[in-house]
Amino acid sequence: MPLSHPRRSALSEQVITALRQQIASGEWPVGSRIPTEPELVEQLGVARNTVREAVRALAHNGLLDIRQGSGTYVVATSELAGVMHRRFADADPRHIAELRSTLESSAARLAAERRTEKDLKQLDALLVRREEAWESGDTEAFVAADATFHLAVVAASHNDVMTAMYADLGEVMRDWLREDVGSELTPETHMDHTRLVDAIRASDAATAGQEAAGYPFLCRPGRIGTAAGGTPAEDTGTPAGSLGTPAGGSGSPAGGSGSPAGGSFPAGGAGSPA
């Protein structure tokens, strides 16, 4: 999407709007470096100070991160997403898992009841992309593909409020998965999400919800601490490994305890990512 010259007088506001649109549309995805200041000046046809003011405003609002000597990077897709990212950056991993479990399992149930043929084609395509990213061994590519898949599951619920909220929590979720995946993707921690998509296709709300529910709790050993009252994190209603078994494994029927749509953020059996 090419940037065009602002035509009205409030140039800084218009530049902010133009940059925000690049981010919201996905032209500048989370994690990417935006064009340099001189490049933006040329594309927008405005003064350097106007561009600088707009970039600083979006950095202040949490959408951009200005890194001296490296450039400016997209860290969130909206002001609220930026706030969420800062607010929950140091949250207890177990609490993030519980939030995912609640949101994604509810969304998966609704998706099974409301999904369209277009939704199913999208989920099938994203499932393939997720597997390709895993096979590539590129951790960041996998995190991005996995997060996109889960957002698509939530979007298939056709609940706009739930989808918007989940999208605003996207970078929190991606940070969670990055930490759980670690620096290397290993076969032992692979998790297949085919059962979730199959349940949504079959309009089986109960299985879809259960399948989505347990993924967030299947993390690396010790990642999620003891719950209030001394209950070990693994005792969440989803036996360890039940949902995180690699495809074809002995895993468990859809079962989890309460997790957001499709669990791959942390997911993976005993230790893991996918």
Coordinates of C-alpha atoms in Angstrom, one line a residue:
M1 CA 0.0 0.0 0.0
P2 CA 1.8 3.2 -1.1
L3 CA 1.8 6.2 1.1
S4 CA 0.2 9.3 -0.3
H5 CA 0.9 13.0 0.5
P6 CA -1.4 14.4 3.2
R7 CA -3.7 17.1 1.8
R8 CA -5.0 18.9 4.9
S9 CA -3.3 21.2 7.4
A10 CA -2.9 19.1 10.5
L11 CA 0.1 17.3 9.0
S12 CA 1.3 15.6 12.1
E13 CA -2.1 14.0 12.8
Q14 CA -2.4 13.0 9.2
V15 CA 1.0 11.4 9.3
I16 CA 0.2 9.6 12.5
T17 CA -3.0 8.3 10.9
A18 CA -1.1 7.2 7.8
L19 CA 1.6 5.3 9.8
R20 CA -1.1 3.7 12.0
Q21 CA -2.9 2.5 8.9
Q22 CA 0.3 0.9 7.6
I23 CA 0.5 -1.0 10.9
A24 CA -3.2 -1.9 11.3
S25 CA -3.4 -3.1 7.7
G26 CA -0.5 -5.5 8.1
E27 CA 1.7 -3.7 5.6
W28 CA 4.1 -3.2 8.5
P29 CA 3.6 -6.4 10.6
V30 CA 4.6 -6.7 14.2
G31 CA 8.3 -7.3 14.5
S32 CA 9.2 -5.5 11.3
R33 CA 11.3 -2.4 10.9
I34 CA 9.5 0.6 9.4
P35 CA 11.1 2.7 6.7
T36 CA 13.8 5.1 7.8
E37 CA 13.1 8.7 8.6
P38 CA 14.4 10.0 5.2
E39 CA 12.4 7.4 3.4
L40 CA 9.2 8.4 5.2
V41 CA 9.9 12.1 4.5
E42 CA 10.2 11.2 0.8
Q43 CA 7.1 9.0 0.7
L44 CA 4.9 11.4 2.6
G45 CA 6.3 14.7 1.3
V46 CA 6.4 16.3 4.7
A47 CA 9.1 17.9 6.8
R48 CA 11.5 15.7 8.8
N49 CA 10.3 17.1 12.1
T50 CA 6.7 16.2 11.2
V51 CA 7.7 12.5 10.6
R52 CA 9.8 12.5 13.8
E53 CA 6.9 13.8 15.8
A54 CA 4.5 11.2 14.4
V55 CA 6.9 8.4 15.0
R56 CA 7.5 9.5 18.6
A57 CA 3.8 9.8 19.2
L58 CA 3.2 6.2 18.0
A59 CA 6.2 5.0 20.1
H60 CA 4.7 6.8 23.2
N61 CA 1.3 5.0 22.4
G62 CA 3.1 1.6 22.3
L63 CA 2.8 0.8 18.6
L64 CA 6.5 1.5 17.8
D65 CA 9.8 0.9 19.5
I66 CA 12.6 3.3 18.6
R67 CA 15.9 1.4 19.0
Q68 CA 19.0 3.6 18.7
G69 CA 21.4 2.4 16.1
S70 CA 19.0 -0.2 14.8
G71 CA 15.8 1.5 13.6
T72 CA 12.2 1.7 14.6
Y73 CA 10.1 -1.5 14.9
V74 CA 6.4 -2.3 15.1
V75 CA 5.6 -3.9 18.5
A76 CA 1.7 -3.7 18.5
T77 CA -1.1 -3.2 16.1
S78 CA -3.1 -0.7 18.0
E79 CA -2.8 1.6 21.0
L80 CA -4.7 -0.8 23.2
A81 CA -2.5 -3.7 22.0
G82 CA 0.5 -1.6 23.0
V83 CA -1.0 -0.9 26.4
M84 CA -1.8 -4.6 26.9
H85 CA 1.8 -5.5 25.9
R86 CA 3.3 -3.2 28.5
R87 CA 0.8 -4.0 31.2
F88 CA 1.2 -7.8 31.0
A89 CA 4.8 -8.1 30.0
D90 CA 5.8 -9.4 33.4
A91 CA 2.6 -11.3 34.2
D92 CA 2.6 -14.7 35.8
P93 CA 2.8 -17.3 33.0
R94 CA 0.1 -19.4 34.6
H95 CA -2.3 -16.4 34.6
I96 CA -1.6 -15.9 30.9
A97 CA -2.3 -19.6 30.3
E98 CA -5.5 -19.4 32.2
L99 CA -6.6 -16.3 30.2
R100 CA -5.8 -18.1 26.9
S101 CA -7.7 -21.2 28.1
T102 CA -10.8 -19.2 28.9
L103 CA -10.8 -17.1 25.7
E104 CA -9.8 -19.7 23.2
S105 CA -12.0 -22.5 24.4
S106 CA -15.0 -20.3 24.3
A107 CA -14.1 -19.0 20.9
A108 CA -13.5 -22.6 19.6
R109 CA -17.0 -23.6 20.8
L110 CA -18.6 -20.7 19.0
A111 CA -16.5 -21.3 15.9
A112 CA -17.8 -24.9 15.7
E113 CA -21.3 -23.5 15.7
R114 CA -20.9 -20.6 13.4
R115 CA -18.0 -21.3 11.1
T116 CA -18.5 -20.8 7.3
E117 CA -16.9 -22.6 4.4
K118 CA -14.6 -19.6 4.0
D119 CA -13.5 -20.0 7.6
L120 CA -12.7 -23.6 7.1
K121 CA -10.6 -22.9 4.0
Q122 CA -8.7 -20.3 6.0
L123 CA -8.0 -22.6 8.9
D124 CA -6.9 -25.4 6.6
A125 CA -4.5 -23.0 4.8
L126 CA -3.1 -21.6 8.1
L127 CA -2.7 -25.1 9.5
V128 CA -0.5 -26.0 6.5
R129 CA 1.5 -22.7 6.9
R130 CA 2.0 -23.5 10.6
E131 CA 3.4 -26.9 9.8
E132 CA 5.6 -25.5 7.1
A133 CA 7.0 -22.9 9.5
W134 CA 7.7 -25.7 12.0
E135 CA 9.5 -27.8 9.4
S136 CA 11.6 -24.7 8.4
G137 CA 13.0 -24.6 11.9
D138 CA 12.6 -20.8 12.0
T139 CA 11.3 -20.1 15.5
E140 CA 10.0 -16.6 14.7
A141 CA 8.2 -17.8 11.6
F142 CA 6.5 -20.5 13.6
V143 CA 5.5 -18.1 16.3
A144 CA 3.9 -15.8 13.7
A145 CA 2.2 -18.7 11.9
D146 CA 0.9 -20.2 15.1
A147 CA -0.4 -16.8 16.4
T148 CA -2.2 -16.2 13.1
F149 CA -3.8 -19.6 13.2
H150 CA -5.2 -19.1 16.7
L151 CA -6.5 -15.6 15.8
A152 CA -8.3 -17.2 12.8
V153 CA -9.9 -19.7 15.2
V154 CA -11.2 -16.9 17.3
A155 CA -12.3 -14.9 14.2
A156 CA -14.3 -18.0 13.1
S157 CA -16.5 -17.4 16.2
H158 CA -17.9 -14.4 14.4
N159 CA -17.9 -12.5 17.7
D160 CA -16.3 -9.2 16.8
V161 CA -15.7 -8.1 20.4
M162 CA -13.9 -11.3 21.3
T163 CA -11.9 -11.2 18.1
A164 CA -10.8 -7.6 18.7
M165 CA -9.8 -8.3 22.3
Y166 CA -7.8 -11.4 21.3
A167 CA -6.1 -9.4 18.6
D168 CA -5.1 -6.7 21.1
L169 CA -3.6 -9.4 23.3
G170 CA -1.7 -10.8 20.3
E171 CA 1.8 -9.6 21.2
V172 CA 1.3 -10.8 24.8
M173 CA 0.5 -14.2 23.5
R174 CA 3.4 -14.2 21.0
D175 CA 5.9 -13.2 23.8
W176 CA 4.5 -16.1 25.8
L177 CA 5.0 -18.6 23.0
R178 CA 8.5 -17.3 22.1
E179 CA 9.6 -17.9 25.7
D180 CA 8.0 -21.4 25.7
V181 CA 9.4 -22.4 22.3
G182 CA 12.9 -21.3 23.1
S183 CA 15.6 -20.9 20.6
E184 CA 15.1 -24.2 18.8
L185 CA 12.1 -26.2 17.5
T186 CA 12.5 -29.9 18.3
P187 CA 10.4 -32.9 17.2
E188 CA 9.7 -33.9 20.8
T189 CA 7.8 -30.8 21.4
H190 CA 5.7 -30.7 18.2
M191 CA 2.0 -30.4 18.5
D192 CA -0.6 -31.1 15.9
H193 CA -3.7 -28.9 15.7
T194 CA -5.6 -31.0 13.2
R195 CA -8.0 -32.3 15.8
L196 CA -9.1 -28.8 16.6
V197 CA -9.9 -27.9 13.0
D198 CA -11.6 -31.3 12.5
A199 CA -13.9 -30.6 15.5
I200 CA -14.8 -27.1 14.2
R201 CA -15.5 -28.6 10.7
A202 CA -17.7 -31.3 12.3
S203 CA -19.6 -28.6 14.3
D204 CA -18.6 -30.5 17.5
A205 CA -18.5 -27.6 19.9
A206 CA -17.7 -29.7 23.0
T207 CA -14.6 -31.3 21.4
A208 CA -13.5 -28.0 19.9
G209 CA -13.7 -26.3 23.2
Q210 CA -11.9 -29.1 25.0
E211 CA -9.2 -29.4 22.4
A212 CA -8.5 -25.7 22.6
A213 CA -8.7 -25.6 26.3
G214 CA -5.6 -27.7 27.3
Y215 CA -2.9 -26.4 25.0
P216 CA -1.8 -23.4 27.1
F217 CA -1.0 -25.6 30.1
L218 CA 1.3 -28.0 28.2
C219 CA 4.4 -26.0 28.7
R220 CA 8.0 -26.7 29.4
P221 CA 8.3 -28.4 32.8
G222 CA 8.4 -25.8 35.5
R223 CA 7.2 -23.0 33.3
I224 CA 3.9 -22.6 35.1
G225 CA 4.3 -22.6 38.8
T226 CA 2.2 -23.9 41.6
A227 CA -1.4 -22.6 41.6
A228 CA -3.0 -21.1 44.6
G229 CA -3.6 -23.6 47.3
G230 CA -0.5 -25.6 46.3
T231 CA -1.9 -27.4 43.3
P232 CA 0.7 -28.1 40.7
A233 CA 0.3 -26.3 37.5
E234 CA -0.1 -29.5 35.6
D235 CA -3.2 -30.4 37.6
T236 CA -5.5 -28.2 35.6
G237 CA -7.9 -30.8 34.4
T238 CA -5.8 -31.7 31.3
P239 CA -3.4 -34.5 31.9
A240 CA 0.1 -33.6 30.9
G241 CA 0.6 -34.6 27.3
S242 CA -3.0 -35.2 26.6
L243 CA -3.3 -32.5 24.0
G244 CA 0.3 -31.9 23.3
T245 CA 1.1 -35.2 21.9
P246 CA 2.6 -35.1 18.4
A247 CA 0.2 -36.0 15.7
G248 CA -0.4 -39.7 15.6
G249 CA 0.7 -40.0 19.2
S250 CA -1.4 -41.5 22.0
G251 CA -2.5 -38.1 23.2
S252 CA -5.8 -37.4 24.6
P253 CA -9.2 -36.8 23.3
A254 CA -9.9 -33.3 23.1
G255 CA -9.4 -32.6 26.5
G256 CA -8.1 -29.8 28.2
S257 CA -9.0 -27.6 30.7
G258 CA -9.7 -24.3 29.6
S259 CA -7.8 -22.7 26.9
P260 CA -8.1 -20.5 24.1
A261 CA -8.6 -21.6 20.7
G262 CA -6.1 -24.0 19.5
G263 CA -3.2 -24.2 21.6
S264 CA -0.2 -23.7 20.1
F265 CA 1.2 -20.8 21.7
P266 CA 2.9 -22.7 24.4
A267 CA 1.8 -26.0 23.6
G268 CA 3.6 -29.0 23.1
G269 CA 3.8 -31.8 25.3
A270 CA 6.2 -32.0 28.0
G271 CA 8.1 -29.2 27.0
S272 CA 6.8 -27.1 24.7
P273 CA 6.2 -24.9 21.9
A274 CA 3.9 -25.8 19.3

